[in-house]
Structures are given as C-alpha cells and as structure tokens.
Coordinates of C-alpha atoms in Angstrom, one line a residue:
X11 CA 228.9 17.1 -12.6
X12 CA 228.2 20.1 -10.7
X13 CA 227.9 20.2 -7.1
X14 CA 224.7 19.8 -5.1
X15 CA 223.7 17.3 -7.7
X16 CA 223.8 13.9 -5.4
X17 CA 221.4 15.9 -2.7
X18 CA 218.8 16.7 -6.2
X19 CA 219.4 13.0 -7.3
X20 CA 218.2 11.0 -3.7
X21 CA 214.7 10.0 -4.3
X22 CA 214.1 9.9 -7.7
X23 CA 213.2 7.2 -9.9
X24 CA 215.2 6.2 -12.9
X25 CA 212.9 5.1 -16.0
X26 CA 210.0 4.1 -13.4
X27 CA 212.2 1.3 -11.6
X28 CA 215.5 2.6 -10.4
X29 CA 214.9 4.6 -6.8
X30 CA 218.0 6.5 -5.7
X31 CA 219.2 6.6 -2.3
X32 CA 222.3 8.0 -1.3
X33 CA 225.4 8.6 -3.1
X34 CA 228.5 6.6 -2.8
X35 CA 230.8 7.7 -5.4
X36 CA 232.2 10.0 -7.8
X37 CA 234.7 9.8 -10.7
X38 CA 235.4 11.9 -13.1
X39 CA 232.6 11.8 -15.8
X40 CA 230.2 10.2 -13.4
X41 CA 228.3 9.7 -9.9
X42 CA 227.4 6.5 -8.1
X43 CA 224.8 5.7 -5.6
X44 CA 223.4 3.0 -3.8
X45 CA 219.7 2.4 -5.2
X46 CA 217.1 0.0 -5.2
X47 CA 216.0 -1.9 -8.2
X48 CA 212.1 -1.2 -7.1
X49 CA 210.9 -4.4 -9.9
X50 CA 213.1 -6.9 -8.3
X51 CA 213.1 -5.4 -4.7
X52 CA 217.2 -5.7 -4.3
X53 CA 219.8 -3.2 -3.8
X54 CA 222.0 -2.2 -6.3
X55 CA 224.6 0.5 -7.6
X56 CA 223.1 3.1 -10.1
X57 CA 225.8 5.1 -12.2
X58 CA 225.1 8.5 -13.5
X59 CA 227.1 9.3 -16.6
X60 CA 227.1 12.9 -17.6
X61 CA 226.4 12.7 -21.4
X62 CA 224.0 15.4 -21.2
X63 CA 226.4 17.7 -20.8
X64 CA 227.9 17.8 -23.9
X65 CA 227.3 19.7 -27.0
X66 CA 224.4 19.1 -28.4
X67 CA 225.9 18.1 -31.7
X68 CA 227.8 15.2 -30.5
X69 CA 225.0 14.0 -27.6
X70 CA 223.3 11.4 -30.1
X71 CA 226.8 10.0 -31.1
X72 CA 227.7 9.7 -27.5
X73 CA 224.6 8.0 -26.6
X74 CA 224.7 5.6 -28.9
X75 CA 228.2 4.8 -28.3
X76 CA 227.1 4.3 -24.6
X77 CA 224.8 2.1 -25.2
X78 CA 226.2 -0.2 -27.3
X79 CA 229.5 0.1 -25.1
X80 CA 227.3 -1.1 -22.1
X81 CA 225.8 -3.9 -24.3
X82 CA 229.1 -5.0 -24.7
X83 CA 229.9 -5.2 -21.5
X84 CA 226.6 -6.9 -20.1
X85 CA 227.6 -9.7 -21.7
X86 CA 230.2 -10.0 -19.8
X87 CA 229.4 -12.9 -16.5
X88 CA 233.1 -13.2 -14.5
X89 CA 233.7 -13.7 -11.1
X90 CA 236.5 -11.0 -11.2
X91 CA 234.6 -8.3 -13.0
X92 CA 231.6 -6.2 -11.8
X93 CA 228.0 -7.5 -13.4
X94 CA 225.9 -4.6 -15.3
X95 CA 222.0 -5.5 -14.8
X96 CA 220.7 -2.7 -17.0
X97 CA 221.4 0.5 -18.6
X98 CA 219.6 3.3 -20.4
X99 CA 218.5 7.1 -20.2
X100 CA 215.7 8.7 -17.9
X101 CA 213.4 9.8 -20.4
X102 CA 212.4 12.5 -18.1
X103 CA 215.4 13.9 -16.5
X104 CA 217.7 12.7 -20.0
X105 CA 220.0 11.3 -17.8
X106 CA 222.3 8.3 -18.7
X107 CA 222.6 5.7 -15.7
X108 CA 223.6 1.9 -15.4
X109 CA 222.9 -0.2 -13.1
X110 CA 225.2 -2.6 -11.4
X111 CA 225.8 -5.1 -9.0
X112 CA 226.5 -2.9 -5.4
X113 CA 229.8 -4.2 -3.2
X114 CA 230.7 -3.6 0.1
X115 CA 234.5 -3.1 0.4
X116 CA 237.2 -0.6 -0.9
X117 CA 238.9 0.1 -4.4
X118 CA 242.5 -0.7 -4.6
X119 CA 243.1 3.3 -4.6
X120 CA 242.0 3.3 -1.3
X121 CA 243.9 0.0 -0.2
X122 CA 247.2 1.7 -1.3
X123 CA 246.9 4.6 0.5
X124 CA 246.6 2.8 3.8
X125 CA 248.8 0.3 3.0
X126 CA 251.5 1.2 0.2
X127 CA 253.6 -2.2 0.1
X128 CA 251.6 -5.3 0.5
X129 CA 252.6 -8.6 1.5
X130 CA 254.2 -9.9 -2.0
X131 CA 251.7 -13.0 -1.9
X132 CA 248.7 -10.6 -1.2
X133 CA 249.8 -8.5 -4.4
X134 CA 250.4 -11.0 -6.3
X135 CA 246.8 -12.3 -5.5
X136 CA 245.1 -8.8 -6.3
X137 CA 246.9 -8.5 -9.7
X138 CA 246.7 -12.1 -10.3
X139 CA 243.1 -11.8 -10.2
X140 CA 242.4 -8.4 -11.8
X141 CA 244.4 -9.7 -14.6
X142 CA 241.6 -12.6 -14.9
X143 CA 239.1 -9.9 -15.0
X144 CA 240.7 -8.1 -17.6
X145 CA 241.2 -11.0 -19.5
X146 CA 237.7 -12.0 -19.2
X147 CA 236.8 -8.6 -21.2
X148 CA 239.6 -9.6 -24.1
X149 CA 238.3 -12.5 -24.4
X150 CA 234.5 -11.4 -25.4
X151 CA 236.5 -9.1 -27.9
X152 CA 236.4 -5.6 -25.4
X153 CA 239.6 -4.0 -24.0
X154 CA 239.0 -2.0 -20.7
X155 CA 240.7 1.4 -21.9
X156 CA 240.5 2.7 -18.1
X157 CA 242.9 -0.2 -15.8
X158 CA 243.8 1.6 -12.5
X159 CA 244.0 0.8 -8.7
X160 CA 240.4 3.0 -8.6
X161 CA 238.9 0.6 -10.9
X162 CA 239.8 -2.9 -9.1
X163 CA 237.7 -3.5 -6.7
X164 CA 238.2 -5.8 -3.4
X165 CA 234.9 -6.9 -2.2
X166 CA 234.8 -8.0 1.4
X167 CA 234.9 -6.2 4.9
X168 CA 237.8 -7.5 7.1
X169 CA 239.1 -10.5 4.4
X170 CA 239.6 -9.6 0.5
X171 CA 236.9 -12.0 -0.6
X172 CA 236.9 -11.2 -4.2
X173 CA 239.0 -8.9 -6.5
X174 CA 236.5 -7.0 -9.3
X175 CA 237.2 -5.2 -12.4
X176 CA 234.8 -1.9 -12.4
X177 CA 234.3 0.2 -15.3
X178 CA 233.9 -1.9 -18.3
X179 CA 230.7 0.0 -18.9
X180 CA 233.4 2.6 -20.5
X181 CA 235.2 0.1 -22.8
X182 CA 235.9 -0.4 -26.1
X183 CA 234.8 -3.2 -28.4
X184 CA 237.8 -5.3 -30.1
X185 CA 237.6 -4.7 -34.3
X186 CA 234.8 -1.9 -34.2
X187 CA 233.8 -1.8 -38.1
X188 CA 235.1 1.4 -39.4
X189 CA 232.0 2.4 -41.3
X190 CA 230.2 2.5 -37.6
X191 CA 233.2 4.0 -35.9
X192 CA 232.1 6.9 -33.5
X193 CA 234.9 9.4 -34.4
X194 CA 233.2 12.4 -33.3
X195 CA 233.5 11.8 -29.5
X196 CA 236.6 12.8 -28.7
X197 CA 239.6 11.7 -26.7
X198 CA 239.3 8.2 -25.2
X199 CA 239.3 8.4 -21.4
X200 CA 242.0 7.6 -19.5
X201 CA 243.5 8.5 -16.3
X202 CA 247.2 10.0 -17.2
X203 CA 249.4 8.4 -14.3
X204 CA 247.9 5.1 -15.8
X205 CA 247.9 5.9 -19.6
X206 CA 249.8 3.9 -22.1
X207 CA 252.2 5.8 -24.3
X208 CA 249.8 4.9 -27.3
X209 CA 246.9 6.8 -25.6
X210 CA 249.2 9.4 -24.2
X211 CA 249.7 9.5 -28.0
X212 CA 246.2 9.9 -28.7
X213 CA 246.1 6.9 -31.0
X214 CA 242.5 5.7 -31.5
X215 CA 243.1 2.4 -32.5
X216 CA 243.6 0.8 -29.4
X217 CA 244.3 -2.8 -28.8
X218 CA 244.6 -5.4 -25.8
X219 CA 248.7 -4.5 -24.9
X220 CA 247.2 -1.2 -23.9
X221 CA 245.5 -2.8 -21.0
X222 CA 248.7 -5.0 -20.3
X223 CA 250.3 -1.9 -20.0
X224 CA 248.3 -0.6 -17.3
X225 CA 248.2 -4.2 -15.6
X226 CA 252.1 -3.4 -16.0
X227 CA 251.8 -0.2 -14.1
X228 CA 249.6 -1.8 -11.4
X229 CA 252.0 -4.7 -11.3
X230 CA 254.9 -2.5 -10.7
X231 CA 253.0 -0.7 -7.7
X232 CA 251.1 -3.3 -6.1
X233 CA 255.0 -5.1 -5.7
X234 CA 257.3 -2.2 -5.0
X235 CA 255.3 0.1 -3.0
X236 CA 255.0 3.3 -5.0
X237 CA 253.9 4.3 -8.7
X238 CA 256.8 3.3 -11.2
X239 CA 256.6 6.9 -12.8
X240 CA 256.4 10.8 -11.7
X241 CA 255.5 13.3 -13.9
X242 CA 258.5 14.0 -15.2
X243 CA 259.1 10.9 -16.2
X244 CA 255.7 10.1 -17.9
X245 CA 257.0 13.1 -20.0
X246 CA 260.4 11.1 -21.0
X247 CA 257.7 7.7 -21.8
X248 CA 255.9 10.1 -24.2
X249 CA 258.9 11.1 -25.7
X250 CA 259.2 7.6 -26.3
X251 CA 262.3 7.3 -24.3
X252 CA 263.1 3.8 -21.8
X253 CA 262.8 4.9 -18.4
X254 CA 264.0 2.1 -16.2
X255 CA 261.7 1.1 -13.0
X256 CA 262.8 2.5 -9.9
X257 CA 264.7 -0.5 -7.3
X258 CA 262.6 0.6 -4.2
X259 CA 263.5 -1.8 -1.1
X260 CA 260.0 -3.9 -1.8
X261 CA 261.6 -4.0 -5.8
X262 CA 264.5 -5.4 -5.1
X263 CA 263.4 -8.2 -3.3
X264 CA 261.0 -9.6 -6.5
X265 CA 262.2 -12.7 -8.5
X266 CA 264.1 -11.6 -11.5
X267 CA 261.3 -13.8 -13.2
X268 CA 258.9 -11.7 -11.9
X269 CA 260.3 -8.5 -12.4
X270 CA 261.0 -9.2 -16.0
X271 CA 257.3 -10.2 -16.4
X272 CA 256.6 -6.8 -15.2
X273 CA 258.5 -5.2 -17.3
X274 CA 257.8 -7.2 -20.6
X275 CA 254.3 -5.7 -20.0
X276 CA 255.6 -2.2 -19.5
X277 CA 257.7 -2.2 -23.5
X278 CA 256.8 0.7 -25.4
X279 CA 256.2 -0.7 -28.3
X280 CA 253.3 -2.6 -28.2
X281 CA 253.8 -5.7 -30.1
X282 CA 256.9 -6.0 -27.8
X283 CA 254.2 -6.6 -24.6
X284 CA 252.3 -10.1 -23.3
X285 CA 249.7 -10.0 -26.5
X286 CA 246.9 -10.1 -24.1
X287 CA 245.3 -10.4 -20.2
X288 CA 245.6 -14.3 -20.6
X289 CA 249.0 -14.4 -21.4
X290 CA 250.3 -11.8 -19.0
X291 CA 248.7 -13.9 -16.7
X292 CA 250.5 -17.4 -17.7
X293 CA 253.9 -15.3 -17.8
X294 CA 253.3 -14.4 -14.3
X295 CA 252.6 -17.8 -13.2
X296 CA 255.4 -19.4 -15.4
X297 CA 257.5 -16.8 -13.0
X298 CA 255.9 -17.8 -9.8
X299 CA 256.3 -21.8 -10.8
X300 CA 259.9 -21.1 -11.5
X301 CA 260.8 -19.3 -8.5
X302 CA 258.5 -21.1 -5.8
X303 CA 256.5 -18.3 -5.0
X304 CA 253.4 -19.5 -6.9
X305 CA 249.9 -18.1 -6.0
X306 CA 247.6 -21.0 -4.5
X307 CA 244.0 -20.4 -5.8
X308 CA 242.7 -22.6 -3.0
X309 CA 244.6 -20.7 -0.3
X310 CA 242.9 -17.2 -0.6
X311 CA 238.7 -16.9 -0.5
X312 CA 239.4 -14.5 -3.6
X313 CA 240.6 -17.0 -6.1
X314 CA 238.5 -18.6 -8.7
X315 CA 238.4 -21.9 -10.4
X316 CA 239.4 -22.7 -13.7
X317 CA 235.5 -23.4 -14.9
X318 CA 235.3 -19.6 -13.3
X319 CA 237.9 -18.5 -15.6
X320 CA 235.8 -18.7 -18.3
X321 CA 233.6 -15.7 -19.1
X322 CA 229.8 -16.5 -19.6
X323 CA 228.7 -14.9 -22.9
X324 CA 225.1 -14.2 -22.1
X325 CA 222.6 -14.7 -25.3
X326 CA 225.4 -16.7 -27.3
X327 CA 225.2 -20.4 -26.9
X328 CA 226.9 -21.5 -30.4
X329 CA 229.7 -23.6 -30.7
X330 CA 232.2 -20.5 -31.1
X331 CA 231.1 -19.3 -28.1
X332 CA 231.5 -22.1 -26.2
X333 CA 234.5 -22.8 -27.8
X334 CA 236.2 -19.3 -26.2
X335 CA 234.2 -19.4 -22.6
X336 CA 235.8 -22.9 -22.5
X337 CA 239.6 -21.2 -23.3
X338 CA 239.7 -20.1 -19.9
X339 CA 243.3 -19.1 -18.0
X340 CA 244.8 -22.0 -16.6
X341 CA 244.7 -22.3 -12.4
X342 CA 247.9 -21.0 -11.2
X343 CA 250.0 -24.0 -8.9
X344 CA 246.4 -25.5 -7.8
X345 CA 246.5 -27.3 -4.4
X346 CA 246.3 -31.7 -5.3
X347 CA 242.7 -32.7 -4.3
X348 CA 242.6 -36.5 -3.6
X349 CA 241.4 -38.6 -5.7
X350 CA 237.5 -38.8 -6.1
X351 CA 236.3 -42.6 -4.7
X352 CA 235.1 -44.5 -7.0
X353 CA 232.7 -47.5 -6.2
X354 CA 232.2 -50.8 -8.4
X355 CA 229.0 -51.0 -10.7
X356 CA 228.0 -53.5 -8.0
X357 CA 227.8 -51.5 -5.3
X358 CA 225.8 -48.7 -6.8
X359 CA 222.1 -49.0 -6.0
X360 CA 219.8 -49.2 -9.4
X361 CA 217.8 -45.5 -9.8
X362 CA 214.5 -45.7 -7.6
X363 CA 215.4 -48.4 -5.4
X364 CA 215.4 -47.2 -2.2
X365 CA 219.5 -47.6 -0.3
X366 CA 219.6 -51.3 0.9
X367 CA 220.8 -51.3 4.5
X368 CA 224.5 -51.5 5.3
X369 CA 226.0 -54.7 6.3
X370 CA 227.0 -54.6 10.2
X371 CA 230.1 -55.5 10.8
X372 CA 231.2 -56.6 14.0
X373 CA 234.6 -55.3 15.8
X374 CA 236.3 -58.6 17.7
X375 CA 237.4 -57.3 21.4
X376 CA 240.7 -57.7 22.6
X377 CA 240.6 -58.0 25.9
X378 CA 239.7 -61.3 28.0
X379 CA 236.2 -60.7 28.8
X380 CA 235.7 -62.5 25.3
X381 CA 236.9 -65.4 26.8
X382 CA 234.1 -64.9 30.3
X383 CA 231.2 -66.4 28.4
X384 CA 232.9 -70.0 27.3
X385 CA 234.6 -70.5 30.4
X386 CA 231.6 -70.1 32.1
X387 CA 229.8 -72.8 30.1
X388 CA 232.5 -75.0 30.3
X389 CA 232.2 -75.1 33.9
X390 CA 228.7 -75.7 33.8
X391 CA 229.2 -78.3 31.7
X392 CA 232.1 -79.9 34.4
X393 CA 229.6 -79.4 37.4
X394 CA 226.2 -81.1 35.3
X395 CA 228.7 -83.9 34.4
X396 CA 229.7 -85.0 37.8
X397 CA 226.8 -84.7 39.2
X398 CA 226.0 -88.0 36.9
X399 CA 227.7 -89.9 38.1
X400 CA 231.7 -88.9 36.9
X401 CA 230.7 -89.8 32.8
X402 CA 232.8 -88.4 30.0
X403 CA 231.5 -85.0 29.3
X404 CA 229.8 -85.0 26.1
X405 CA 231.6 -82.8 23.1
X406 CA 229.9 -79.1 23.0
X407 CA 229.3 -78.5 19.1
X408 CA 227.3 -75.3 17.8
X409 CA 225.2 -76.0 15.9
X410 CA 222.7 -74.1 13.5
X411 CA 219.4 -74.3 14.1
X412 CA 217.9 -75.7 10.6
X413 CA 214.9 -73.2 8.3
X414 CA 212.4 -75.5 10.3
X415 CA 213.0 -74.4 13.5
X416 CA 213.2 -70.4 12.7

C-alpha cells in the first residue's frame, strides 16, 4: 500500500460500524490498526487488505476468494489462534478489511530479535503451542499457507500469557472442489525464508506437511538460535538437494529425540513429514516424555487444556462435528491433580432443601485443667459430707435429665 495511506485511513468508518484509529501494523499485502467496533462499543484490530489494487480482471476472483477464505477461518474458535469477528468490503471506499480480536504483546519476529536463543523450555512452550494453533486450522479442513515467527503471536506484557496463530484470514481450505478452484489469482503467498520446497516449487495443490514444514523451520530456530537456512542454501533445498541443519552451540545441546522430530518435519518430500499439526505435536511430546524434558501445560499461564484443544466449529453442531472438536491433541506430561472428593449419597443434601447445620464436634484438651472442674466437686462433696456428721459420701452419678424436665 502506498505511503501516507495509515494518516488518510484514521477516522473513517468501515461499512458504517468499524471506526479507525491509529495504525499498528503493516505486512506485506496489508495494514493493521487498532479500531473500535462502534455497534458493540469494544476495541478491536481492523485489517486492510489491498485487493483493490489489482487488475481489474482478476478483482472479483480475488474477492470472492477472500471472503470465502475468511469464512473459513471464522469458524475457527481456539485458544492458540487469533478470533476473526467480521469481514467484508467498504462499499464506499471498496476496501477489503477484517476485523479481529486486538492483542497487546509482540510477534515472535520481534521476540527473536531481542532474544535469539530462548530458554529450551520457553521454546518448546512457544512451538508447542503454535503447533496447537496450527493444528486447530487442519483440523476444520484449512492449512495456514503463511507459518512464520511474524505470524505467532505472544499475547501478554511482561509474562507470555498465550501463544496465537495470526493470519488464517489468508489460508487455504483443505479439498477445494476443482470446478470452484480460483486459479486466476496467482502465486500463493508465502514469505521465502519460510517457504516449503513445494511452494518454492510453485505447486498449487498444497496440503497440511507444508505447514509442518514451516513449524519445522520455526522449530529449528526457536531451539538453536538462528534460521536453519541462508540464501544460498534455500537455493540447494529448491534444487531438491538435503542440506543438513547447522550444529549451532544451542543445537547441539537438544535431545536426539527432539532433534529428529525437527527434522522429520523438515523431509523434502512431503509424505516423508509428521502428516499433520496434531501429529507433529504428539512426536514432539513422545520426544520430550522420552528424554525428561516434557512441557508441563499447568506450569506456564500460556498452555491450554485438553477440552481447549479442541477447535469450536461455529454454526456446526452435528455429530461429525463434534466428533472432530472432540479429537483434540492430547495434554503433553500434564501435572496429577488429586483426586476429586467424593461424598456418600447420604451426605448430599436433597435439591431445595436448605444445608442442614454441621455437627459440632468437640476437641478434648490435653492439658490438666480438664481435670480442675471434678476435683473441685469432689472436694465439695468431702467438705458437705463431714459437715454431717463423718457419713459415707454418697456415689456422684450423672445423670440425664428425662424429656419431662426439658
């Protein structure tokens, strides 16, 4: 987009609802900015895409493609990915926008450029976790296209509190029907550095291993401090040549477990890779099990459940649905919870029945001012008995005053 635009974009309103505020972003086919949903009264992101711009010939193809890419990726409810709200195109100023949930934190980009090796348990815990993301997206039948450190997202200000996935508004539906196949559009974006050698390729028909490719890459950085490939050597992957991974100091000290899950997802030939996100992810913590370095869900504020593993489909509730939300990615090494208490039918109060009071219990001292009050008595006793006369002192008994005398 040309320059200058962000200062012509703050203030407008986007299809009547959508007020623009101040720009936040930029990538390479697109602008973000923080806005506010004027409808609901909330704060959001608002992304520009610059459709418009292209040749008029191919600008109804691209929209629709948009759209129903967008769609796609609504539907799409995971703690580890971005939610879209809404999408659409400014009737007015024909621009495309969606709008997304707005985060406060930094992309992983940024993260590696102020901090190039991580702790190995913190990287772990970023790719763990942008892998669930990613799988979340394979698993309502769209592959990403786009994985890179610029589009994982850690939300939080001092702590990471949650790893995102951004960018699925750009992805690709799983088993597009031929007949409705947009072919006129052009290359599939990608960032190059990132690219798998079947889009370096050019080939169109993309599936999942692509994206477990670029988890791969991300892997590879995020544990041994640098990008696996220069330029040069991206040439010699195109070429379809092996390049082996650089043993960088941070390198060398991962698991050979780890490593070679790493570099299963970094074959060339595709049907060589993890098949998927969710399997990546159950060879990486197969590897961690094995080696004792597992990632603790419970230990980081980023992790998600199991029950969060599942993606939310919205507007499908059949039993297929459910059936895949319910397929979630197993909890890596989960900290034991103890087990929940269970009380006897008995106890339980019947539904209505206001809680019955709980029985006191008395603690029994143990110290011998329990035994004050009886001496005392007994003494009393002793001094009312000889004061008559010397008599045997009658037995003490307690006894229990009878219903009658209550």
């Amino acid at each position: 987009m040309r320059p200058g635009f962000e200062r012509l974009m703050v203030g407008r309103l986007l299809a009547g609802r959508y007020e623009v505020l101040e720009p936040i972003g930029r990538g390479g086919m697109s602008l973000v900015f923080r806005g506010l949903d004027t409808t609901l009264g909330r704060e959001v992101a608002v992304k520009i895409v610059s459709l418009a711009q292209s040749p008029d010939q191919v600008l109804p193809n691209l929209r629709e493609r948009f759209r129903r890419e967008a769609a796609s990726a609504a539907r799409i409810q995971h703690p580890n990915v971005v939610g879209i709200f809404d999408y659409g195109t400014d009737p007015e100023l024909e621009l495309d926008f969606i709008i997304m949930e707005l985060l406060t934190g930094r992309d992983l980009k940024e993260e590696l450029r102020r901090n190039p090796v991580l702790p190995q348990p913190e990287a772990l815990r970023i790719l763990m976790d942008a892998a669930r993301g990613i799988a979340a997206g394979h698993r309502a039948g769209i592959i990403h296209r786009d994985v890179k450190p610029a589009n994982i997202f850690l939300a939080g200000e001092d702590e990471i509190e949650a790893v995102r996935i951004l960018d699925f508004g750009i992805a690709k539906p799983l088993g597009d029907d031929p007949e409705h196949a947009l072919t006129t559009i052009g290359h599939l974006p990608h960032s190059p550095a990132y690219a798998s050698p079947e889009q370096i390729a050019g080939t169109t028909q993309l599936t999942a291993t692509s994206d477990v490719y670029q988890l791969g890459l991300i892997g590879y950085e995020l544990l041994a401090g640098q990008r696996p490939y220069n330029e040069h050597e991206r040439t010699r992957v195109r070429a379809g040549e092996d390049v082996p991974l650089p043993r960088t100091p941070a390198w060398t000290s991962v698991s050979p477990a780890l490593a070679d899950v790493v570099q299963t997802a970094l074959r060339l030939n595709p049907d060589e890779r993890h098949p998927d996100a969710a399997a990546f992810i159950e060879a990486l913590a197969a590897a961690q099990s094995d080696d004792g370095t597992a990632y603790h869900p419970g230990s980081a504020p980023l992790a998600a459940s199991a029950a969060e593993d599942a993606p939310v489909l919205a507007a499908e509730t059949d039993s297929t649905a459910l059936a895949s939300a319910a397929a979630g990615v197993p909890v890596i090494a989960p900290s034991v919870a103890p087990p929940p208490v269970v009380h006897p039918v008995d106890e339980l109060e019947p539904a209505g029945v206001p809680p019955s009071r709980p029985q006191r219990r008395f603690a029994v001292p143990g110290t011998p001012v329990m035994w004050i009050v009886p001496l005392l008595l007994l003494l009393a006793v002793a001094v009312w008995a000889s004061r008559r006369g010397g008599s045997d002192a009658p037995a003490v008994a307690a006894v229990a005053p009878d219903s009658g005398q209550l």
